[in-house]
Every structure is written in C-alpha cells, then in structure tokens.
Short mmCIF file of C-alpha atoms in Angstrom, two decimals:
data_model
loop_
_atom_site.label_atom_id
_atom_site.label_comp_id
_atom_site.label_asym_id
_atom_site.label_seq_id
_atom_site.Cartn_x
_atom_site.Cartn_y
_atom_site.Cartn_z
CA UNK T 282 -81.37 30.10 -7.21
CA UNK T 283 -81.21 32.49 -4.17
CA UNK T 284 -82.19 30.75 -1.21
CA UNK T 285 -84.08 32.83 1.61
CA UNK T 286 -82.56 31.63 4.78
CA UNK T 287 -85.80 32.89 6.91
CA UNK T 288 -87.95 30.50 5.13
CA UNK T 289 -85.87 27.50 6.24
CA UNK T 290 -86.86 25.31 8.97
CA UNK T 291 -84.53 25.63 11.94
CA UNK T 292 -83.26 22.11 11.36
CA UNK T 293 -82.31 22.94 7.66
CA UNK T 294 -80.47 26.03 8.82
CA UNK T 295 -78.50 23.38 11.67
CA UNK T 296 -77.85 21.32 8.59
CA UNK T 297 -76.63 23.92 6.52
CA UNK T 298 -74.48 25.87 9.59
CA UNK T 299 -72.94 21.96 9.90
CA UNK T 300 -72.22 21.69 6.39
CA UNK T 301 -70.27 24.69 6.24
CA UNK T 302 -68.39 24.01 9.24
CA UNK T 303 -67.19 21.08 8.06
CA UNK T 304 -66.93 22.75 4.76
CA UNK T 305 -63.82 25.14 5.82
CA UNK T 306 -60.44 23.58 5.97
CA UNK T 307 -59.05 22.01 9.19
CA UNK T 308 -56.02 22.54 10.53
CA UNK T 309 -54.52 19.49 12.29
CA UNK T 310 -52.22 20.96 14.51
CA UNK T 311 -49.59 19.11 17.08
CA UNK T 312 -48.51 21.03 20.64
CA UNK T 313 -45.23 20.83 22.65
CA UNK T 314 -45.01 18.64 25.21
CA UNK T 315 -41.94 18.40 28.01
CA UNK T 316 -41.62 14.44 27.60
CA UNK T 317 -41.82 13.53 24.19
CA UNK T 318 -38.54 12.53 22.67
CA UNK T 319 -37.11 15.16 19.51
CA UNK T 320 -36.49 11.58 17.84
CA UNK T 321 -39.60 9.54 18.78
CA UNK T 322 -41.60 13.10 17.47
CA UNK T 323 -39.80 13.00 13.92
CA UNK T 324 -40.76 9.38 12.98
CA UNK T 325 -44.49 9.66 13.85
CA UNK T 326 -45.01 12.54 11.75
CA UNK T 327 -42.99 10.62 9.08
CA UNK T 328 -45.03 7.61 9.57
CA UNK T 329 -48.44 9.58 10.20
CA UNK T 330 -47.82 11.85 7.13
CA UNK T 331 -45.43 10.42 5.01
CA UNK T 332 -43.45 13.51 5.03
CA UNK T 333 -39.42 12.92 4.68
CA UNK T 334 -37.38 13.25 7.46
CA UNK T 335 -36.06 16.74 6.64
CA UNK T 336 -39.36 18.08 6.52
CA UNK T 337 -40.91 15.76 9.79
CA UNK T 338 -37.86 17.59 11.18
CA UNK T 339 -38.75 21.13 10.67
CA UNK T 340 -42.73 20.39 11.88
CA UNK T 341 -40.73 18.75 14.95
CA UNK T 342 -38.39 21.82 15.29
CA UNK T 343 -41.23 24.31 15.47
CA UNK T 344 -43.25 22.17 17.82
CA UNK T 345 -40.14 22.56 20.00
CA UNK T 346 -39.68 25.94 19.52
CA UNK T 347 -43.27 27.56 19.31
CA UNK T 348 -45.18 25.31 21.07
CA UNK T 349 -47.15 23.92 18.23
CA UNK T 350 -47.29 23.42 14.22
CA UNK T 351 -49.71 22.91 11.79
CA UNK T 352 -49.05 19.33 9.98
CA UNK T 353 -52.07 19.71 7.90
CA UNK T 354 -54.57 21.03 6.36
CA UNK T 355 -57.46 20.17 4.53
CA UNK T 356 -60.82 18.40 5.09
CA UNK T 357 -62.23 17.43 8.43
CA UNK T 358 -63.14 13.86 8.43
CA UNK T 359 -59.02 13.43 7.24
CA UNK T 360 -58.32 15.72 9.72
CA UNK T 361 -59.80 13.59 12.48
CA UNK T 362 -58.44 10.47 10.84
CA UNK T 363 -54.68 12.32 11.37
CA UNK T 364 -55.50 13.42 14.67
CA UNK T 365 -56.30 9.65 16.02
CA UNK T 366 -53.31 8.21 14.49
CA UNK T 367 -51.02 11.23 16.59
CA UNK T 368 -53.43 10.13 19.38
CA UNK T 369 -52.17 6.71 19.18
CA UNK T 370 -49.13 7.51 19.26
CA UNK T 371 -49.68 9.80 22.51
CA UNK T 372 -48.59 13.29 20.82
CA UNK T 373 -50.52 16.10 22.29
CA UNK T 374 -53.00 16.74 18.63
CA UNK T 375 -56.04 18.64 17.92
CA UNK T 376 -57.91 20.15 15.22
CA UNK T 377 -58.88 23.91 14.53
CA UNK T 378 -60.36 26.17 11.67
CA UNK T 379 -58.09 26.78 9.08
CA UNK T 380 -58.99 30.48 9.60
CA UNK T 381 -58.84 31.15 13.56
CA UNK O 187 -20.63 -2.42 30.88
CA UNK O 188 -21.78 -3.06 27.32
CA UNK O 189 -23.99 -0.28 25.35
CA UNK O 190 -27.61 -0.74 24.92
CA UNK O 191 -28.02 -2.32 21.20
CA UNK O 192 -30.77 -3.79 19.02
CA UNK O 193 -29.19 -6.34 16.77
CA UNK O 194 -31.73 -7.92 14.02
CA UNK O 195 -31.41 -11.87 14.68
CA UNK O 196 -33.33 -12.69 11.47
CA UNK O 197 -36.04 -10.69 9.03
CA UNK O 198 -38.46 -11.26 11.91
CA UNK O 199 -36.91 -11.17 15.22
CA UNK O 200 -34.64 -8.70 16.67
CA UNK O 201 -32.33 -8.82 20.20
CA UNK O 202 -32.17 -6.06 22.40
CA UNK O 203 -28.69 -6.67 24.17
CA UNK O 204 -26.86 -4.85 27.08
CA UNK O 205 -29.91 -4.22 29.26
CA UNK O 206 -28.41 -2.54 32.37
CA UNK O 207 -30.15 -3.28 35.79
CA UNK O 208 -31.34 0.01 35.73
CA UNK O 209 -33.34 -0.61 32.69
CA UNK O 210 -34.30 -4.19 33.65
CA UNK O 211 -35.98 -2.50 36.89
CA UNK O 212 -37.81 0.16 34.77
CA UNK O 213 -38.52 -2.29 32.91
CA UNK O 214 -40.61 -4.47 35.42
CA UNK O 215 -41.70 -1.88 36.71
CA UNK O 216 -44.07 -0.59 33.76
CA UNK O 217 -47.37 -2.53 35.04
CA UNK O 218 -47.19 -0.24 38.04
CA UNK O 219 -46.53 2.60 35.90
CA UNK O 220 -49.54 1.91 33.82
CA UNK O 221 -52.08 1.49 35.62
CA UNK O 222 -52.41 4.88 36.08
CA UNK O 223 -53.78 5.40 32.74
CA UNK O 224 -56.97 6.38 33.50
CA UNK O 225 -56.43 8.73 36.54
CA UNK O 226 -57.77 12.16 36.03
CA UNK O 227 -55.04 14.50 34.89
CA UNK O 228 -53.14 11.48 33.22
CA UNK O 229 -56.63 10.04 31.16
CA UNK O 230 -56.86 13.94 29.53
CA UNK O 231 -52.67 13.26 28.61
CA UNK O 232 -53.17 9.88 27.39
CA UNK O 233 -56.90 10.67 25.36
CA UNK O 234 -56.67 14.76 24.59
CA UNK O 235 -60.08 16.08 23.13
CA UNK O 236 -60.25 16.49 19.27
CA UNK O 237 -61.17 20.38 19.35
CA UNK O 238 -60.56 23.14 22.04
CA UNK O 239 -63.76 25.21 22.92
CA UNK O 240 -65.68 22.82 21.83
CA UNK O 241 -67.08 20.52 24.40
CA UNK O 242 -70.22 18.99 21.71
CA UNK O 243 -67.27 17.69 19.38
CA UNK O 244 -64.75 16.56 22.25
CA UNK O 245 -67.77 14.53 23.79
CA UNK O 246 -68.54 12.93 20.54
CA UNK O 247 -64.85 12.12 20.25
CA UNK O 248 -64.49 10.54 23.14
CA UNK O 249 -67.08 8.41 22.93
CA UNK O 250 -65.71 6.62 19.60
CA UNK O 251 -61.71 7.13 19.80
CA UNK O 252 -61.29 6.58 23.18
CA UNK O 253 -62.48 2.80 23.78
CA UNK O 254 -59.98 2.09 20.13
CA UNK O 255 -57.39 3.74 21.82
CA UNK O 256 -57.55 2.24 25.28
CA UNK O 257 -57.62 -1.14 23.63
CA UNK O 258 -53.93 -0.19 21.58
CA UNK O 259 -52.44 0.64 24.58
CA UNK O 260 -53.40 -2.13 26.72
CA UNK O 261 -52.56 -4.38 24.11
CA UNK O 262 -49.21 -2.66 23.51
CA UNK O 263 -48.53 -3.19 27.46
CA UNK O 264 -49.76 -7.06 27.23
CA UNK O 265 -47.25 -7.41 24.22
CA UNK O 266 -44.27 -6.24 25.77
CA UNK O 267 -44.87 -7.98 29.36
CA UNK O 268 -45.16 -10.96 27.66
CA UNK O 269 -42.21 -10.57 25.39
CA UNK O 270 -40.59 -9.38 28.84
CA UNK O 271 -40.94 -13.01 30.00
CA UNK O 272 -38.03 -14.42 27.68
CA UNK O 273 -35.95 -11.61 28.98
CA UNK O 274 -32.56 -13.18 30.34
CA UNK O 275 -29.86 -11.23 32.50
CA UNK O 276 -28.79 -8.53 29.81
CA UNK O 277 -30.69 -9.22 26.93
CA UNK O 278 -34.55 -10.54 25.08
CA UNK O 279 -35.21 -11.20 21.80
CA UNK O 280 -38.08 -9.55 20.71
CA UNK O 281 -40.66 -10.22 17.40
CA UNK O 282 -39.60 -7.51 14.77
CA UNK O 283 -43.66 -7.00 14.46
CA UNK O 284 -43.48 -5.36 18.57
CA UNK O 285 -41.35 -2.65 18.27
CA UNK O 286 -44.54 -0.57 17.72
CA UNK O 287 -45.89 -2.13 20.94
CA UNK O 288 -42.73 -1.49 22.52
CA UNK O 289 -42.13 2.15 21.63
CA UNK O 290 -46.15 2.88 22.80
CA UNK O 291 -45.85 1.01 26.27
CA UNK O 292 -42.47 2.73 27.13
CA UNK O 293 -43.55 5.93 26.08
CA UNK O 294 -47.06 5.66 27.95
CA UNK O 295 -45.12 4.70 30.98
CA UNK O 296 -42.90 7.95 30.52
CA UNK O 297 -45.75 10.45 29.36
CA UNK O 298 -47.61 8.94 32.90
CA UNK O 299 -44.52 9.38 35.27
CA UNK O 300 -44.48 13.37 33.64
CA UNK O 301 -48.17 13.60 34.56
CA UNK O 302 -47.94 12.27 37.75
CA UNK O 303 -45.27 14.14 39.04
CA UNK O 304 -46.05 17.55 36.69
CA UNK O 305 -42.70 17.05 35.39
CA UNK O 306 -41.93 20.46 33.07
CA UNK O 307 -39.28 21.33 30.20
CA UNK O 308 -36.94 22.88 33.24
CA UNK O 309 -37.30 19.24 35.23
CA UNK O 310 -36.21 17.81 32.02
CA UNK O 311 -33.08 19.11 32.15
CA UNK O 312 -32.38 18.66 35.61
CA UNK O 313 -28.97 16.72 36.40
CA UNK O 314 -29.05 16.76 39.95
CA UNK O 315 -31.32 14.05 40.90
CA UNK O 316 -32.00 12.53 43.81
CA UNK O 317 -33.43 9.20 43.70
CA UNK O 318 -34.62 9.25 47.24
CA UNK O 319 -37.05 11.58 46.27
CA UNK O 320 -40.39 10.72 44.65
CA UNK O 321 -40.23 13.15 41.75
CA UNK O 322 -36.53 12.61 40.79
CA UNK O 323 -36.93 8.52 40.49
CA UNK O 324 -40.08 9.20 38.39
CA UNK O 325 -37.59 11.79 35.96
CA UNK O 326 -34.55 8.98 36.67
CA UNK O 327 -37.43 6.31 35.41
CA UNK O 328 -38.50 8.54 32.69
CA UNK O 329 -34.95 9.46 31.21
CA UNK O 330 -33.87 5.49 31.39
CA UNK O 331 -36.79 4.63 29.40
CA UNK O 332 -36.39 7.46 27.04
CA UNK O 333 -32.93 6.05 26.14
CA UNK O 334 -34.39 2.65 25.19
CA UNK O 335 -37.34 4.62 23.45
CA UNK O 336 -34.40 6.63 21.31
CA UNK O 337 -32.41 3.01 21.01
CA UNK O 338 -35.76 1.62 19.64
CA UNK O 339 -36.37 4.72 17.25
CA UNK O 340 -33.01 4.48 16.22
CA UNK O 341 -33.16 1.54 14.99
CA UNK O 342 -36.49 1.54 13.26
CA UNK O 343 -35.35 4.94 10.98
CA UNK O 344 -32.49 3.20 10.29
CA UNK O 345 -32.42 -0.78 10.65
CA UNK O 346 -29.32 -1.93 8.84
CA UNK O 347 -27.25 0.94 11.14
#
C-alpha cells in the first residue's frame, strides 16, 4: 500500500525520518591522533573487532597515513556499541552515514 | 642499567622489572597528570562526541557514555596507584587481571600531557628536548610512558615472548 506522506501527522513523519536514519548503514570510523602508540592502536582494533593482526594493521596504517579509516560498517546501535569500546580505550572514534 | 621487562610470575601475576628512575618519577607522578581529565580541551580528548554536525546525537551521547566512561578511567587510575604501592626500587608485581588498567591510566596520562601542551605529530618527533622547559618534560613524560605502554602491549600480543 502507497502511503501519502501529507496525510501523516508530523510526529509519524519524525518517526519515520528516524527510522530511516537509523535505517542506512553506519560507518564507524577511527581518526589520527599525534599520541597514540602504532602498537597500542593495532591491539584495540584487534580486541574491539576481532580482526587479525595483519588486517588491525592495515586499518592502523591508514589511520596513520590518511588521517582516518573506516573499521566498520553496518547498523547503528552496533555502531555506537564499537564506538564506546574505542572510546574506552581513548582512540579518537565517531560514527557517520555510510553514504556521506 | 637493566631493560624494562614484564616477566609472568605465575598464571595470575606478572613483574614488571628494571623500572628506571625516570619511569618511577612518571610514574608517581600520574595523579597530577590526571586530574586534568576534565579540563576543557582535554574532557572533548578524553570523551569525543559520537557524530560530527550533529549536536542532538552528541548531547544524547554524552549524557549516557560519559558518566560509564569516567568511572573506567578513574577506576583504571585507582588500580594502578594502588598496585603502585608494592612497587620496590626497580621493580612491582602486578595482578595479570590490571594490565588493562595499566595500559588505560598510562595512556590517559600521555593523551592529557599532548592536550595540555598541544603537542603535534612534528613535536613527536622532536629529539632535542629540553627538560627545563614546560612543554619538553610533558613530551619527555609522554615518550617514557609510551615505552612502558609499548612494554605492556608487547607483552599482552605476545605473553610467552
């Protein structure tokens, strides 16, 4: 069925702009900072992610190199989960739309 | 002088050996270090927002993964000043269950000493310090640390060596 959105109440159409938002994939991504060690950088995203080393490695590399890399992707409410745990661990993390 | 080494005592308690004075006086000198945590410029470091541009969502996320995250921290800094108690000349034996507490105090204390004195990727790889001045202790304070931060990380990625 073909919803009409003028005939929604403007709390449905909140509802339904937050849905979607939180809908589109989230991209956890982790910036470059001058302090954290190469090392230190590696094992969180090991421990955070699971990943092996070589690929913990690469993320790290680009971090270093680019300024930032995208550890993940996916839905938001993991996404925010990730983000604490690189929080906790005092790397520089945030989230963005998968598409920006 | 002897190198800096952690050396597993048993499956539960580990020995960090060859402390240099250096490190012993970084060392006691994290409480100072960390009570900065919640000075502006060093609070936004220590607890980033969740999503740039997007003030609603950062507010939100303050409000619920900031008072988790100040309790870690605190309680990783309690852990490790009371495991520094035990600590005699050169060497403490610490619970194999702290590392984690040991690794998050030393690197708030570092991540603090860059905020503080705006330290960048250049003052990083400075050799020419001079402890005299304010900036260069905090980088001398902040490389010393780092090498029992790598030490620690070393061993935890790879504990039998």
């Amino acid at each position: 069925m073909m919803v009409n959105v003028g005939q929604l109440r403007p709390a449905e159409v909140d509802q339904t702009d937050t849905d979607a938002a939180l809908a589109v994939p989230w991209n956890v991504v982790v910036h470059n900072d001058p302090i954290n060690l190469m090392s230190y950088v590696t094992m969180v995203f090991q421990r955070v992610f699971g990943y092996p080393r070589e690929k913990a490695e690469r993320h790290m590399l680009e971090v270093h190199h680019r300024g930032r890399s995208i550890l993940w992707s996916g839905a938001r409410e993991q996404a925010e989960l990730y983000v604490h745990q690189l929080h906790s661990y005092q790397l520089l993390a945030t989230l963005e739309k998968a598409s920006s | 002088m002897k190198p800096l080494r952690v050396v597993a005592c048993d499956e539960k308690t580990v020995e960090l050996t060859g402390i240099p004075p250096i490190l012993r006086q970084c060392l006691f000198h994290l409480p100072e270090i960390l009570r900065h945590r919640s000075q502006p410029g060093v609070r936004e470091r220590l607890f980033p927002d969740l999503e740039p541009g997007n003030p609603r969502a950062n507010a939100e996320w303050h409000d619920l993964a900031d008072p988790e995250l100040r309790h870690l921290f605190v309680s990783a800094e309690e852990t490790v000043l009371r495991d520094l108690s035990a600590l005699e000349r050169d060497r403490v034996r610490v619970p194999l269950a702290h590392l984690a507490a040991w690794m998050s105090a030393i690197n708030q204390a570092r991540l603090i000493l860059g905020e503080l004195h705006h330290v960048t990727e250049r003052d990083m790889d400075r050799t020419d310090l001079d402890p005299s001045r304010p900036k260069d202790l905090a980088l001398l304070e902040i490389h010393v640390l780092g090498y029992l931060l790598q030490t620690l990380v070393d061993f935890v990625q790879n504990p039998t060596g």
